[in-house]
PDB file of C-alpha atoms in Angstrom:
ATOM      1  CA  UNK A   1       0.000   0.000   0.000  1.00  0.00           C
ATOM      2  CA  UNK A   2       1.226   3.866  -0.019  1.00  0.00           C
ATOM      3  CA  UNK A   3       2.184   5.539   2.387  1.00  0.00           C
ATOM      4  CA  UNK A   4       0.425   8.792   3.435  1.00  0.00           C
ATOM      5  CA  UNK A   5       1.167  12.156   5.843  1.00  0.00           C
ATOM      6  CA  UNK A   6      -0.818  12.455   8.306  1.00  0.00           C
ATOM      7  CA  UNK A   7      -2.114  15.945   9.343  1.00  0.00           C
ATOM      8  CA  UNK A   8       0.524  15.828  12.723  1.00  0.00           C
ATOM      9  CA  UNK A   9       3.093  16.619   9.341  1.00  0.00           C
ATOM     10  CA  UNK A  10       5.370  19.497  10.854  1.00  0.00           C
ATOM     11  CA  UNK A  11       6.531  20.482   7.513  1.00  0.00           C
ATOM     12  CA  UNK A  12       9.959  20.414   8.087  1.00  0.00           C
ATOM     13  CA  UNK A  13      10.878  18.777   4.501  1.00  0.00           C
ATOM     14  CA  UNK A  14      12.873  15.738   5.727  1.00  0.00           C
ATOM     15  CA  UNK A  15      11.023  13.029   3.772  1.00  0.00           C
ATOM     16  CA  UNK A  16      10.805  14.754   0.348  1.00  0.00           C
ATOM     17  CA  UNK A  17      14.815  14.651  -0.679  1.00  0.00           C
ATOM     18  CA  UNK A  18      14.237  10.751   0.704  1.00  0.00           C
ATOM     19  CA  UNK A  19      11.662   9.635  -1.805  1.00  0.00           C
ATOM     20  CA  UNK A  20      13.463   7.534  -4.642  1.00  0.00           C
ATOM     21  CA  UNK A  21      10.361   8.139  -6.794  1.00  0.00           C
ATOM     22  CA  UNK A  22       9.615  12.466  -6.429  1.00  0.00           C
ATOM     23  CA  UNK A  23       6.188  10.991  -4.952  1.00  0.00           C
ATOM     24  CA  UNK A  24       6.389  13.732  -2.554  1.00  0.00           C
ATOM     25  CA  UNK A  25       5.194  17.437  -2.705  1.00  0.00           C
ATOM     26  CA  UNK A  26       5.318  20.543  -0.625  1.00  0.00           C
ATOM     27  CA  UNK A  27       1.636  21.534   0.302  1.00  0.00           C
ATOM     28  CA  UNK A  28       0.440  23.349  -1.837  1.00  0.00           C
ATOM     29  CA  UNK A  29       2.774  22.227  -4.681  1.00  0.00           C
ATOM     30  CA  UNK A  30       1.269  20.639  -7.850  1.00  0.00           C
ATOM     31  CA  UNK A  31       2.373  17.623  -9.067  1.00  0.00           C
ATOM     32  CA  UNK A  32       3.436  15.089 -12.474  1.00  0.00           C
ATOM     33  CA  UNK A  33       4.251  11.623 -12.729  1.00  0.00           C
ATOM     34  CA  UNK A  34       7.327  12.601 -14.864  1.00  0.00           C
ATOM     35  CA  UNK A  35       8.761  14.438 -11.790  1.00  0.00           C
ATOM     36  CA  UNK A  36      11.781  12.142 -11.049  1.00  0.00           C
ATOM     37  CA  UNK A  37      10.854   9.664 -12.540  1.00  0.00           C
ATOM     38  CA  UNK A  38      11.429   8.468 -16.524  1.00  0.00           C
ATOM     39  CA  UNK A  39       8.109   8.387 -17.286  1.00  0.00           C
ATOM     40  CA  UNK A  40       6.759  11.035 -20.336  1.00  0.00           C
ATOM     41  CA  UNK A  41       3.713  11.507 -22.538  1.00  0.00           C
ATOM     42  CA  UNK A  42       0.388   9.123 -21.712  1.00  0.00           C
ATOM     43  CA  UNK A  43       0.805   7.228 -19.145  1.00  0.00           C
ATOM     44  CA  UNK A  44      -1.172   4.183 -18.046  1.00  0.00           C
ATOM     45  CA  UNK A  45      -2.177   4.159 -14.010  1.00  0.00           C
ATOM     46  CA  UNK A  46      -2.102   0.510 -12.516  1.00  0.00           C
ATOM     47  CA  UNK A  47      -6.015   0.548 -12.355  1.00  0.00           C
ATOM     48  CA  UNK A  48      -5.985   0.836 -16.163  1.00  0.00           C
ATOM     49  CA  UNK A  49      -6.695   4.771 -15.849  1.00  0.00           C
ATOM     50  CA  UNK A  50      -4.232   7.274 -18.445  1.00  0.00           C
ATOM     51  CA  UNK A  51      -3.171  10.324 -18.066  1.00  0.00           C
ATOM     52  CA  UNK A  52      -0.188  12.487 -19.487  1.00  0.00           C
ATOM     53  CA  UNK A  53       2.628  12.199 -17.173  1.00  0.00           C
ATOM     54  CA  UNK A  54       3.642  15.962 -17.869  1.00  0.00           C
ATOM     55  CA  UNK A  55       0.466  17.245 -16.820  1.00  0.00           C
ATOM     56  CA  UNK A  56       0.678  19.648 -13.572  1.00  0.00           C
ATOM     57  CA  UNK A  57      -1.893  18.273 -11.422  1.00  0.00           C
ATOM     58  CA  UNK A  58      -3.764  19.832  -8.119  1.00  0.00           C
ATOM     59  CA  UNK A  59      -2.066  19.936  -4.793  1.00  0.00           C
ATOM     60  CA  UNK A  60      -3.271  16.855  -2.641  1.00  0.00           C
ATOM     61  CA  UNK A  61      -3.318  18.704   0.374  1.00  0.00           C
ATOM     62  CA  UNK A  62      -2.209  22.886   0.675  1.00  0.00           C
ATOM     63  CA  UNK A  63      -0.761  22.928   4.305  1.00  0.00           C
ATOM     64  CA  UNK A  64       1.339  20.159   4.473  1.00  0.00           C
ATOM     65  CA  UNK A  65       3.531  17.871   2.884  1.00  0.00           C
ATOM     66  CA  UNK A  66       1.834  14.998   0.875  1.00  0.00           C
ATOM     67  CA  UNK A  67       2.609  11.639  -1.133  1.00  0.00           C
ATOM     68  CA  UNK A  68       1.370  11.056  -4.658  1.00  0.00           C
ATOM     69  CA  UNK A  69      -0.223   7.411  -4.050  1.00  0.00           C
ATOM     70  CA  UNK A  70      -0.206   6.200  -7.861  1.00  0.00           C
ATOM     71  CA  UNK A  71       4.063   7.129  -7.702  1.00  0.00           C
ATOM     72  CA  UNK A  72       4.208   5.781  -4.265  1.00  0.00           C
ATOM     73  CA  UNK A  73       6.172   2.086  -4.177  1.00  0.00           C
ATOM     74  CA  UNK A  74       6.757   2.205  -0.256  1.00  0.00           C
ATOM     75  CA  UNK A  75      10.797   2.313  -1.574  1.00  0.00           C
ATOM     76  CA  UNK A  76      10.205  -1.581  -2.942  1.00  0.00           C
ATOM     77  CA  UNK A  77      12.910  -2.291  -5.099  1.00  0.00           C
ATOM     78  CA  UNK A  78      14.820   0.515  -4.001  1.00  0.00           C
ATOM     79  CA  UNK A  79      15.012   0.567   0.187  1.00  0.00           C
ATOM     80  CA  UNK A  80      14.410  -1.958   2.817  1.00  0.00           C
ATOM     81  CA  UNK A  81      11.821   0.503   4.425  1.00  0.00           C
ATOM     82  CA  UNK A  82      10.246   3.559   3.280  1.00  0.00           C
ATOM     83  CA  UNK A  83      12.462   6.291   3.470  1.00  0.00           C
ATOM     84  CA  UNK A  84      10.179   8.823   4.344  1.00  0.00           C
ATOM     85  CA  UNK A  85       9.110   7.302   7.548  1.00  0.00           C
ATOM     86  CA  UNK A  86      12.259   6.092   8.375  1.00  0.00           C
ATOM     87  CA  UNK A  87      13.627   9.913   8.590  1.00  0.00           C
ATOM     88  CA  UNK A  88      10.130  11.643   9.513  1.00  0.00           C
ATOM     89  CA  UNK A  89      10.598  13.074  13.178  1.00  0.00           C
ATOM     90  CA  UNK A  90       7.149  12.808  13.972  1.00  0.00           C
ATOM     91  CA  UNK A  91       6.210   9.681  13.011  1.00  0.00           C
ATOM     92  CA  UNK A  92       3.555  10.952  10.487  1.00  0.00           C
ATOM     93  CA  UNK A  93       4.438   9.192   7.495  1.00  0.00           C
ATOM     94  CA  UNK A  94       2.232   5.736   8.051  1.00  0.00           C
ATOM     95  CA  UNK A  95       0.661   3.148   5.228  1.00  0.00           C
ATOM     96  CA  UNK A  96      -2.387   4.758   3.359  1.00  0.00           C
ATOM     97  CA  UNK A  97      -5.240   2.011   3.889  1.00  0.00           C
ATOM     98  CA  UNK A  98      -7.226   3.210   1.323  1.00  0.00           C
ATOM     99  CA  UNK A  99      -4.386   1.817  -1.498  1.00  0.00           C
ATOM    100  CA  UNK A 100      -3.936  -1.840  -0.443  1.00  0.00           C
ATOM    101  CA  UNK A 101      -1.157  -3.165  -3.192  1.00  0.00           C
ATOM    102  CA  UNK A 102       1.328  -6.269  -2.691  1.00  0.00           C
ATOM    103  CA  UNK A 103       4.577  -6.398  -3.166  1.00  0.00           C
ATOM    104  CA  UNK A 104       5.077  -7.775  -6.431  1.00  0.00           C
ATOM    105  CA  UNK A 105       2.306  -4.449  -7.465  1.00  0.00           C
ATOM    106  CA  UNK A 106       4.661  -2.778  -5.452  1.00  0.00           C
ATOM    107  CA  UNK A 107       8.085  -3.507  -7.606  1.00  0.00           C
ATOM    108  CA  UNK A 108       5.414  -3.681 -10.772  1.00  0.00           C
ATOM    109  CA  UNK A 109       4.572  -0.062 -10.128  1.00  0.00           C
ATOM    110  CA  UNK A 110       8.540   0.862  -9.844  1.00  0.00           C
ATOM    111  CA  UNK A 111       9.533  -0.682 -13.054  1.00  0.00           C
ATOM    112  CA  UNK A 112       6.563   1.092 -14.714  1.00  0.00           C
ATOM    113  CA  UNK A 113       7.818   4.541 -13.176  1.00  0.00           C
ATOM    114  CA  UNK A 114      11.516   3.819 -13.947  1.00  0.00           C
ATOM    115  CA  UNK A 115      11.919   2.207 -17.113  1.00  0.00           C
TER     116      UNK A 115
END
């Protein structure tokens, strides 16, 4: 599953340099798939949904810090843990229940973001 911020997010910016995937934005910050990732022109979403991975997209959330769930990969293939939680000094960085996805969808989702 993703991981999310949670609203005790102190907005101190330690997680976003962490992410190996740019799935995490400033509040307030709009977003791309293409942002650190290799991924450019339509772009198919793991529940079968496109979009253009150039297009700037809404803020998730305006006051604080927020992960991109369809660009989150809880660090699979890259970390042992997510690295945002691992470094987050407040402990807000926890798994988003609302996007339940194994670990093979997981390392699926990577390769698909970093070809």
């Amino acid at each position: 599953m993703a991981i999310k911020i949670t609203d005790e997010c102190i907005n101190c910016g330690a997680c976003e340099p962490e992410c190996p995937n740019n799935a995490i934005y400033e509040g307030g910050v709009e977003w791309a798939m293409a942002d650190g990732t290799t991924v450019k022109g339509p772009y198919v979403l793991m529940d079968g949904a496109t979009m253009d991975a150039d297009q700037r997209n809404a803020p998730i959330s305006v006051d604080t810090y927020y992960i991109v769930p369809n660009k989150c990969t809880e660090c699979q293939g890259f970390h042992e843990e997510p690295q945002c939680a691992a470094v987050c000094p407040v402990d807000c960085c926890v798994p988003d229940e609302m996007y339940q996805e194994t670990v093979d969808e997981l390392l699926a989702k990577k390769e698909k973001l970093h070809i």
